[in-house]
Short mmCIF file of C-alpha atoms in Angstrom, two decimals:
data_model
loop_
_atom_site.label_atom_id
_atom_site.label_comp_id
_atom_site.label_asym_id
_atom_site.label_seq_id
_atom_site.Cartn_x
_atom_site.Cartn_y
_atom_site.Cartn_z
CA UNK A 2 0.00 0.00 0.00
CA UNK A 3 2.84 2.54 0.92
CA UNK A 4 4.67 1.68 -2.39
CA UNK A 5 1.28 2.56 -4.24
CA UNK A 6 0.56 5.80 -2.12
CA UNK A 7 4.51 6.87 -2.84
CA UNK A 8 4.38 6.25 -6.62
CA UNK A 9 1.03 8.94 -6.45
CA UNK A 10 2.88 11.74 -4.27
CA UNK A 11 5.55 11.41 -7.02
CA UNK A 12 3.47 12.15 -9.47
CA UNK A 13 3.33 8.52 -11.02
CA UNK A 14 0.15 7.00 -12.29
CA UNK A 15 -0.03 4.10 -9.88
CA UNK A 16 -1.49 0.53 -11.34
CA UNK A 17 -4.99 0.14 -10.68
CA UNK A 18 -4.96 -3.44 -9.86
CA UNK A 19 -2.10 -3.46 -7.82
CA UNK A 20 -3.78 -0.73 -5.71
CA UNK A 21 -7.01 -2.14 -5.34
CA UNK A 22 -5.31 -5.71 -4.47
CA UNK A 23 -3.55 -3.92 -1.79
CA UNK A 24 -6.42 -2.56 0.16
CA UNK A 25 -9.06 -4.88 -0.82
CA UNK A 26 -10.17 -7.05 2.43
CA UNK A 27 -8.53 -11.18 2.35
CA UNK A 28 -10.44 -13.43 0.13
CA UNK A 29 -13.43 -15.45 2.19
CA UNK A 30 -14.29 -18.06 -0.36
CA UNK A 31 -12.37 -20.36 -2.92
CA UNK A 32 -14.07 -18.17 -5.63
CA UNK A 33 -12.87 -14.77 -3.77
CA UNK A 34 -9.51 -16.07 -3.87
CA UNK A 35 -9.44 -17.43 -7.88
CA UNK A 36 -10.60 -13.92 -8.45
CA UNK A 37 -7.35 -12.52 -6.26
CA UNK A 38 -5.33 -15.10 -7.79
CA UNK A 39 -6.16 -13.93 -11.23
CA UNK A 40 -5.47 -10.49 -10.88
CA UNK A 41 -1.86 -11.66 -9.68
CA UNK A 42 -1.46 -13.40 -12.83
CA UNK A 43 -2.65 -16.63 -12.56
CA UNK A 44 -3.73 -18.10 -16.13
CA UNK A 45 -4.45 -21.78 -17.25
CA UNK A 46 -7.37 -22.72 -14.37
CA UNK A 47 -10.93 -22.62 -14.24
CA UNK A 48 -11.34 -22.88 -10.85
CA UNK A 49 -9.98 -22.75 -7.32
CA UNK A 50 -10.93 -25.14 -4.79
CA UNK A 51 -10.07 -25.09 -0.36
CA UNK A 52 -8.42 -27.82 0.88
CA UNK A 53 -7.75 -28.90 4.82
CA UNK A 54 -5.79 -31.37 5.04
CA UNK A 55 -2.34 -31.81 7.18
CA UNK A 56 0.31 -32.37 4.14
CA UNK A 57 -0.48 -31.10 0.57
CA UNK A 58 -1.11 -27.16 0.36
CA UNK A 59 -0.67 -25.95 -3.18
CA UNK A 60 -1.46 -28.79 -5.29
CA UNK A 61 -2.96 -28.80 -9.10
CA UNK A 62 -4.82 -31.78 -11.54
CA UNK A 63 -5.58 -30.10 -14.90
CA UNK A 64 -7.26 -26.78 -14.37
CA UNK A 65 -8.27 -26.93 -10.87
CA UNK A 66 -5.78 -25.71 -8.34
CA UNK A 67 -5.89 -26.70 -4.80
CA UNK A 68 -4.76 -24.50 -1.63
CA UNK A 69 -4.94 -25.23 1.60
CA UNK A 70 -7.77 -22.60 2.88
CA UNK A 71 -5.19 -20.95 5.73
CA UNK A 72 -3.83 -19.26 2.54
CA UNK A 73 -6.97 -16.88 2.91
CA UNK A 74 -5.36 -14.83 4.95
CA UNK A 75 -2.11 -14.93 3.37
CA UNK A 76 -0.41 -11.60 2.23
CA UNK A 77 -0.41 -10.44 -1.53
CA UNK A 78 3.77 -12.10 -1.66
CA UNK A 79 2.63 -15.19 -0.71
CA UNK A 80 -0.48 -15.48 -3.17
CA UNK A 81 1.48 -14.12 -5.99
CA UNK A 82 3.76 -17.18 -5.01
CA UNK A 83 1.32 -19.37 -5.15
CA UNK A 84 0.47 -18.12 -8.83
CA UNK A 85 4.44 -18.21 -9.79
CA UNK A 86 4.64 -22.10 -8.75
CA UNK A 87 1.40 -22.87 -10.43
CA UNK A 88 2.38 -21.19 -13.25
CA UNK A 89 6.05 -20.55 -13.35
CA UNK A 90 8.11 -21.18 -16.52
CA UNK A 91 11.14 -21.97 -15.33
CA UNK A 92 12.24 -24.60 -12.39
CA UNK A 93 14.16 -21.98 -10.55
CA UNK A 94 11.24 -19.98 -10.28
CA UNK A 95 8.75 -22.16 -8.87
CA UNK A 96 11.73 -23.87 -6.57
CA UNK A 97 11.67 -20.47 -4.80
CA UNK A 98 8.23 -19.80 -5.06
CA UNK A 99 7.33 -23.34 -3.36
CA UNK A 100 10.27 -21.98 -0.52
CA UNK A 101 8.06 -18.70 0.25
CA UNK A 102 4.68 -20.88 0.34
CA UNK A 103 6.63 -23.38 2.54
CA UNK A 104 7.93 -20.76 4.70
CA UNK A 105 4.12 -19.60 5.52
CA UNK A 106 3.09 -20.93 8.71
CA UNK A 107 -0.19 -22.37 8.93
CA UNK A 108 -2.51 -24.21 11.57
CA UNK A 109 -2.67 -27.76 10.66
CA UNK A 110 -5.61 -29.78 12.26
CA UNK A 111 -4.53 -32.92 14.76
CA UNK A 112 -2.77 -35.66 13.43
CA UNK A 113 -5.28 -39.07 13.24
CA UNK A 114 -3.30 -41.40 14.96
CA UNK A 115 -2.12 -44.25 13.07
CA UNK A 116 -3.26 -48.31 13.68
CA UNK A 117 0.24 -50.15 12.46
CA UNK A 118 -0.48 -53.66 11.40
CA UNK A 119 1.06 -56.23 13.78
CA UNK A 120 3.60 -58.36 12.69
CA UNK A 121 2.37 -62.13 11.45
CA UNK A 122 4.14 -64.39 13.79
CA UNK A 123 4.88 -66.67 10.32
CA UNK A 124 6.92 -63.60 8.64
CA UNK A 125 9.74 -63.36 11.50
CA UNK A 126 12.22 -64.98 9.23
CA UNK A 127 11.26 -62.65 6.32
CA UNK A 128 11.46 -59.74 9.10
CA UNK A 129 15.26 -60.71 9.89
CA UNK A 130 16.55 -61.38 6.48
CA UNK A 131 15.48 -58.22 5.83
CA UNK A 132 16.38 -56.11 8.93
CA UNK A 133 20.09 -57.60 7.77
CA UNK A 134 19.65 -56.84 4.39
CA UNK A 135 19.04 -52.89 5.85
CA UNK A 136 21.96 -52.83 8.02
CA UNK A 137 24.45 -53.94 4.96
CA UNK A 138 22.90 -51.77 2.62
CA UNK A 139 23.02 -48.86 5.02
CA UNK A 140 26.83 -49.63 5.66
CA UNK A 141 27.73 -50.71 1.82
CA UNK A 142 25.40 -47.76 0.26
CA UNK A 143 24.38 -45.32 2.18
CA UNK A 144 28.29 -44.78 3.77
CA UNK A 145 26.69 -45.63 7.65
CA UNK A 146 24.50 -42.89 7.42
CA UNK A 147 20.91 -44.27 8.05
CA UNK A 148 19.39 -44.79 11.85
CA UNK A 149 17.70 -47.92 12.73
CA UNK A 150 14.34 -49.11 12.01
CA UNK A 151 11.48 -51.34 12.47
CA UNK A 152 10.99 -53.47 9.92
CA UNK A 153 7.68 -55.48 9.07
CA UNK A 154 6.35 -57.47 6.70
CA UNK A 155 2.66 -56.64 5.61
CA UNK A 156 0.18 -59.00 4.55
CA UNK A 157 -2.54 -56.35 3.92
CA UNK A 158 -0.92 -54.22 1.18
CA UNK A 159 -2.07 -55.39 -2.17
CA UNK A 160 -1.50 -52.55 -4.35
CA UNK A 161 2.08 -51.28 -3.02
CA UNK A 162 5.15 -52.84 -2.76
CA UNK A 163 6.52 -50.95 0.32
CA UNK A 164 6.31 -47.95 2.48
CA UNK A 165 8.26 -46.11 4.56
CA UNK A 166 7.02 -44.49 7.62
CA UNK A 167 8.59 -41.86 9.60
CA UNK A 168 8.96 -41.75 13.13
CA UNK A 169 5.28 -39.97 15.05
CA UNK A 170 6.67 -39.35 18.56
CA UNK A 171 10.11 -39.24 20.52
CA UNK A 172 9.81 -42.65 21.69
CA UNK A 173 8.26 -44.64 18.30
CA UNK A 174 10.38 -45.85 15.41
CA UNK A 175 10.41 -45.19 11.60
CA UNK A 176 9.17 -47.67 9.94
CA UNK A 177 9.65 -49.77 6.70
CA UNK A 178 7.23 -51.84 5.33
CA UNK A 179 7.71 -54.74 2.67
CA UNK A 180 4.46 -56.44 1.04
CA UNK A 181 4.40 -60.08 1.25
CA UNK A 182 2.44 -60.35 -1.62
CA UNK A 183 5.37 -58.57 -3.10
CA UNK A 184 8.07 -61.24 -1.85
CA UNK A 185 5.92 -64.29 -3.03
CA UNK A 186 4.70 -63.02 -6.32
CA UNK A 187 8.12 -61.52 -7.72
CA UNK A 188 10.94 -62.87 -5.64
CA UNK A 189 13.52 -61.84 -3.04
CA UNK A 190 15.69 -59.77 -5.45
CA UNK A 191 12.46 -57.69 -6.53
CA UNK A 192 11.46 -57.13 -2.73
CA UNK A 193 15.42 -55.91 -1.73
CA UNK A 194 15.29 -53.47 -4.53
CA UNK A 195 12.00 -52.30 -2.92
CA UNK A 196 13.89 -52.26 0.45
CA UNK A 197 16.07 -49.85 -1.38
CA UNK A 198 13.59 -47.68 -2.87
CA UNK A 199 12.12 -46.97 0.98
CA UNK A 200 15.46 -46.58 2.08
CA UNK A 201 16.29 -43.63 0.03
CA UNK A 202 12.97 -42.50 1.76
CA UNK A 203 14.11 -43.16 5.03
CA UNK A 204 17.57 -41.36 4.07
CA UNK A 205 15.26 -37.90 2.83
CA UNK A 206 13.58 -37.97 6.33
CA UNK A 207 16.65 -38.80 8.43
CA UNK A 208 18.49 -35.63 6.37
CA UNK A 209 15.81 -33.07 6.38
CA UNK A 210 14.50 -33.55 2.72
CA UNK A 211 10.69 -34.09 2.07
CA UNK A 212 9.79 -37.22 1.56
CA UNK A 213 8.84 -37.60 -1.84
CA UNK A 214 9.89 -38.84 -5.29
CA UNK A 215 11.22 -35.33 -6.93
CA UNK A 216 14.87 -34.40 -7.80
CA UNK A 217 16.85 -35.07 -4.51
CA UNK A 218 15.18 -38.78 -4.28
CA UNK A 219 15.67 -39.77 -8.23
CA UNK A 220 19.50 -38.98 -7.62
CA UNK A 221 19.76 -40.42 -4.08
CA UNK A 222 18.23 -43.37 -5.88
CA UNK A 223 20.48 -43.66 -8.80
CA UNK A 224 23.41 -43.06 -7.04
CA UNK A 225 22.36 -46.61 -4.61
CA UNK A 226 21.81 -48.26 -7.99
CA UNK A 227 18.11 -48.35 -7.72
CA UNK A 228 15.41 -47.34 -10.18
CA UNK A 229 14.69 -43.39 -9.63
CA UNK A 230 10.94 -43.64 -10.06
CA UNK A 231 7.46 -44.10 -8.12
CA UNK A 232 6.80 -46.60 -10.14
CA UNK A 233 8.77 -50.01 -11.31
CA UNK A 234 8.59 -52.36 -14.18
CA UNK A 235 8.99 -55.63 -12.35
CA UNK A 236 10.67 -58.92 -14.28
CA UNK A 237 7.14 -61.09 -14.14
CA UNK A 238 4.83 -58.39 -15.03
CA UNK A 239 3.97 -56.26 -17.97
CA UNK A 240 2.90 -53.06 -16.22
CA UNK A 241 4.88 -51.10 -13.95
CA UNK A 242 3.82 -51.91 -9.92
CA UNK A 243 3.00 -48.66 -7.91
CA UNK A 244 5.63 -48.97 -5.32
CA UNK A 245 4.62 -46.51 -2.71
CA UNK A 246 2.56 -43.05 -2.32
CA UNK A 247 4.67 -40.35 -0.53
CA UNK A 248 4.77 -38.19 -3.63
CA UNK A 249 4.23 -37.59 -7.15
CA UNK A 250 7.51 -37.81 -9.63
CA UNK A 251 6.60 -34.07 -11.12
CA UNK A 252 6.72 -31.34 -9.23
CA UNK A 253 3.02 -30.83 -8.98
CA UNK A 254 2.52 -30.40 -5.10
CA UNK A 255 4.16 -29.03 -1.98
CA UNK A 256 3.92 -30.45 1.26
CA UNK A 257 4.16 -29.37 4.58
CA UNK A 258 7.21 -30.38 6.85
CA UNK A 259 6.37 -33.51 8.64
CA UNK A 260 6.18 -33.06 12.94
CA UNK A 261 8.85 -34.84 14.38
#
């Protein structure tokens, strides 16, 4: 507002829109903010939808963009960030753009505690060749560098391959979790290079990184000698197998820090 009111005691012919974005009141509704979000530039979307939810707050599928509805009340900088990563030509630009909208602190509604499955008492063996499997992998890739964790084998997962969870309070462990399905269908070689995959998860959380499958995890991954992808093209199937859902391989969505 004082840049406006400066550039009319100077004499300058201020721009309208800027002005009127400046003292206009915060947006109330998805479609107040759209309209905000427009006059910043934004260009490609029909619509604007609010979100609430505790990890995804600027997210877009085709020409609906998502934002977490604390964003209402965010200041003109931060919206016209919003618009840059949503519409940004170049990777630098919305790389610093998704900084400033990460760097805006919002209220994030209680986290739903979590039911872990329990461990089949017939998988224990599966559970130890594995949990030795981590600890050379972690000394022969990963230089030493990763922490320990619980490992389990899951009987319930059907459409993943693994997961890594990290850790919810001081006193609980991260988590990795291999499908049996996964072991039995495609073999013990398949399943370690899954084991890999959530490693490289488990090595973003453990080093500050979010945990998803963008640029820092597709060259953590190819430098363990893993597939850098989301996704995997496994040796007895003709499709590529879903191997987990912490992210999305394009830089399509921004997530919030995870509590630690």
């Amino acid at each position: 507002m004082f840049r406006a009111l400066s550039h009319l005691l100077r004499g300058h012919r201020p721009d309208p829109t800027q002005l009127v974005l400046e003292l206009a009141p915060p947006p109330v509704s998805a479609t107040d903010l759209f309209n905000r979000l427009r006059a910043l530039g934004l260009k490609g979307f029909d619509s604007v939808r609010l979100t609430r939810n505790r990890t995804v707050v600027v997210s877009f599928s085709g020409r609906e963009l998502r934002v977490h509805e604390a964003f209402l009340g965010a200041p003109p900088e931060v919206l016209g960030s919003i618009v840059t990563f949503a519409c940004g030509r170049t990777r630098s630009l919305r790389a610093a753009a998704r900084q400033d909208i990460l760097a805006y602190a919002i209220e994030r509604p209680p986290q739903v505690a979590r039911h872990r499955e329990r461990p089949h008492p017939g998988d224990a063996a599966l559970m130890r060749k594995l949990e030795q499997r981590h600890t050379e992998y972690n000394r022969s890739r990963f230089a030493g560098q990763l922490g320990s964790v619980a490992m389990r084998v899951s009987r319930r997962m059907k459409s993943r391959l693994g997961h890594y969870s990290p850790a919810r309070a001081h006193d609980d462990r991260a988590e990795i979790v291999i499908s049996r399905r996964h072991i039995r269908r495609h073999g013990w070689p398949e399943a370690l290079h899954t084991l890999l995959h959530e490693m490289v998860h488990q090595w973003q959380d453990e080093h500050g990184h979010v945990i998803d499958h963008g640029p820092t995890f597709r060259a953590k991954a190819r430098a363990v000698g893993i597939t850098p992808s989301a996704k995997r093209l496994l040796a007895t199937g003709k499709r590529p197998c879903e191997i987990d859902t912490v992210g999305t391989d394009q830089p399509r969505e921004l997530k919030v820090a995870q509590d630690g």
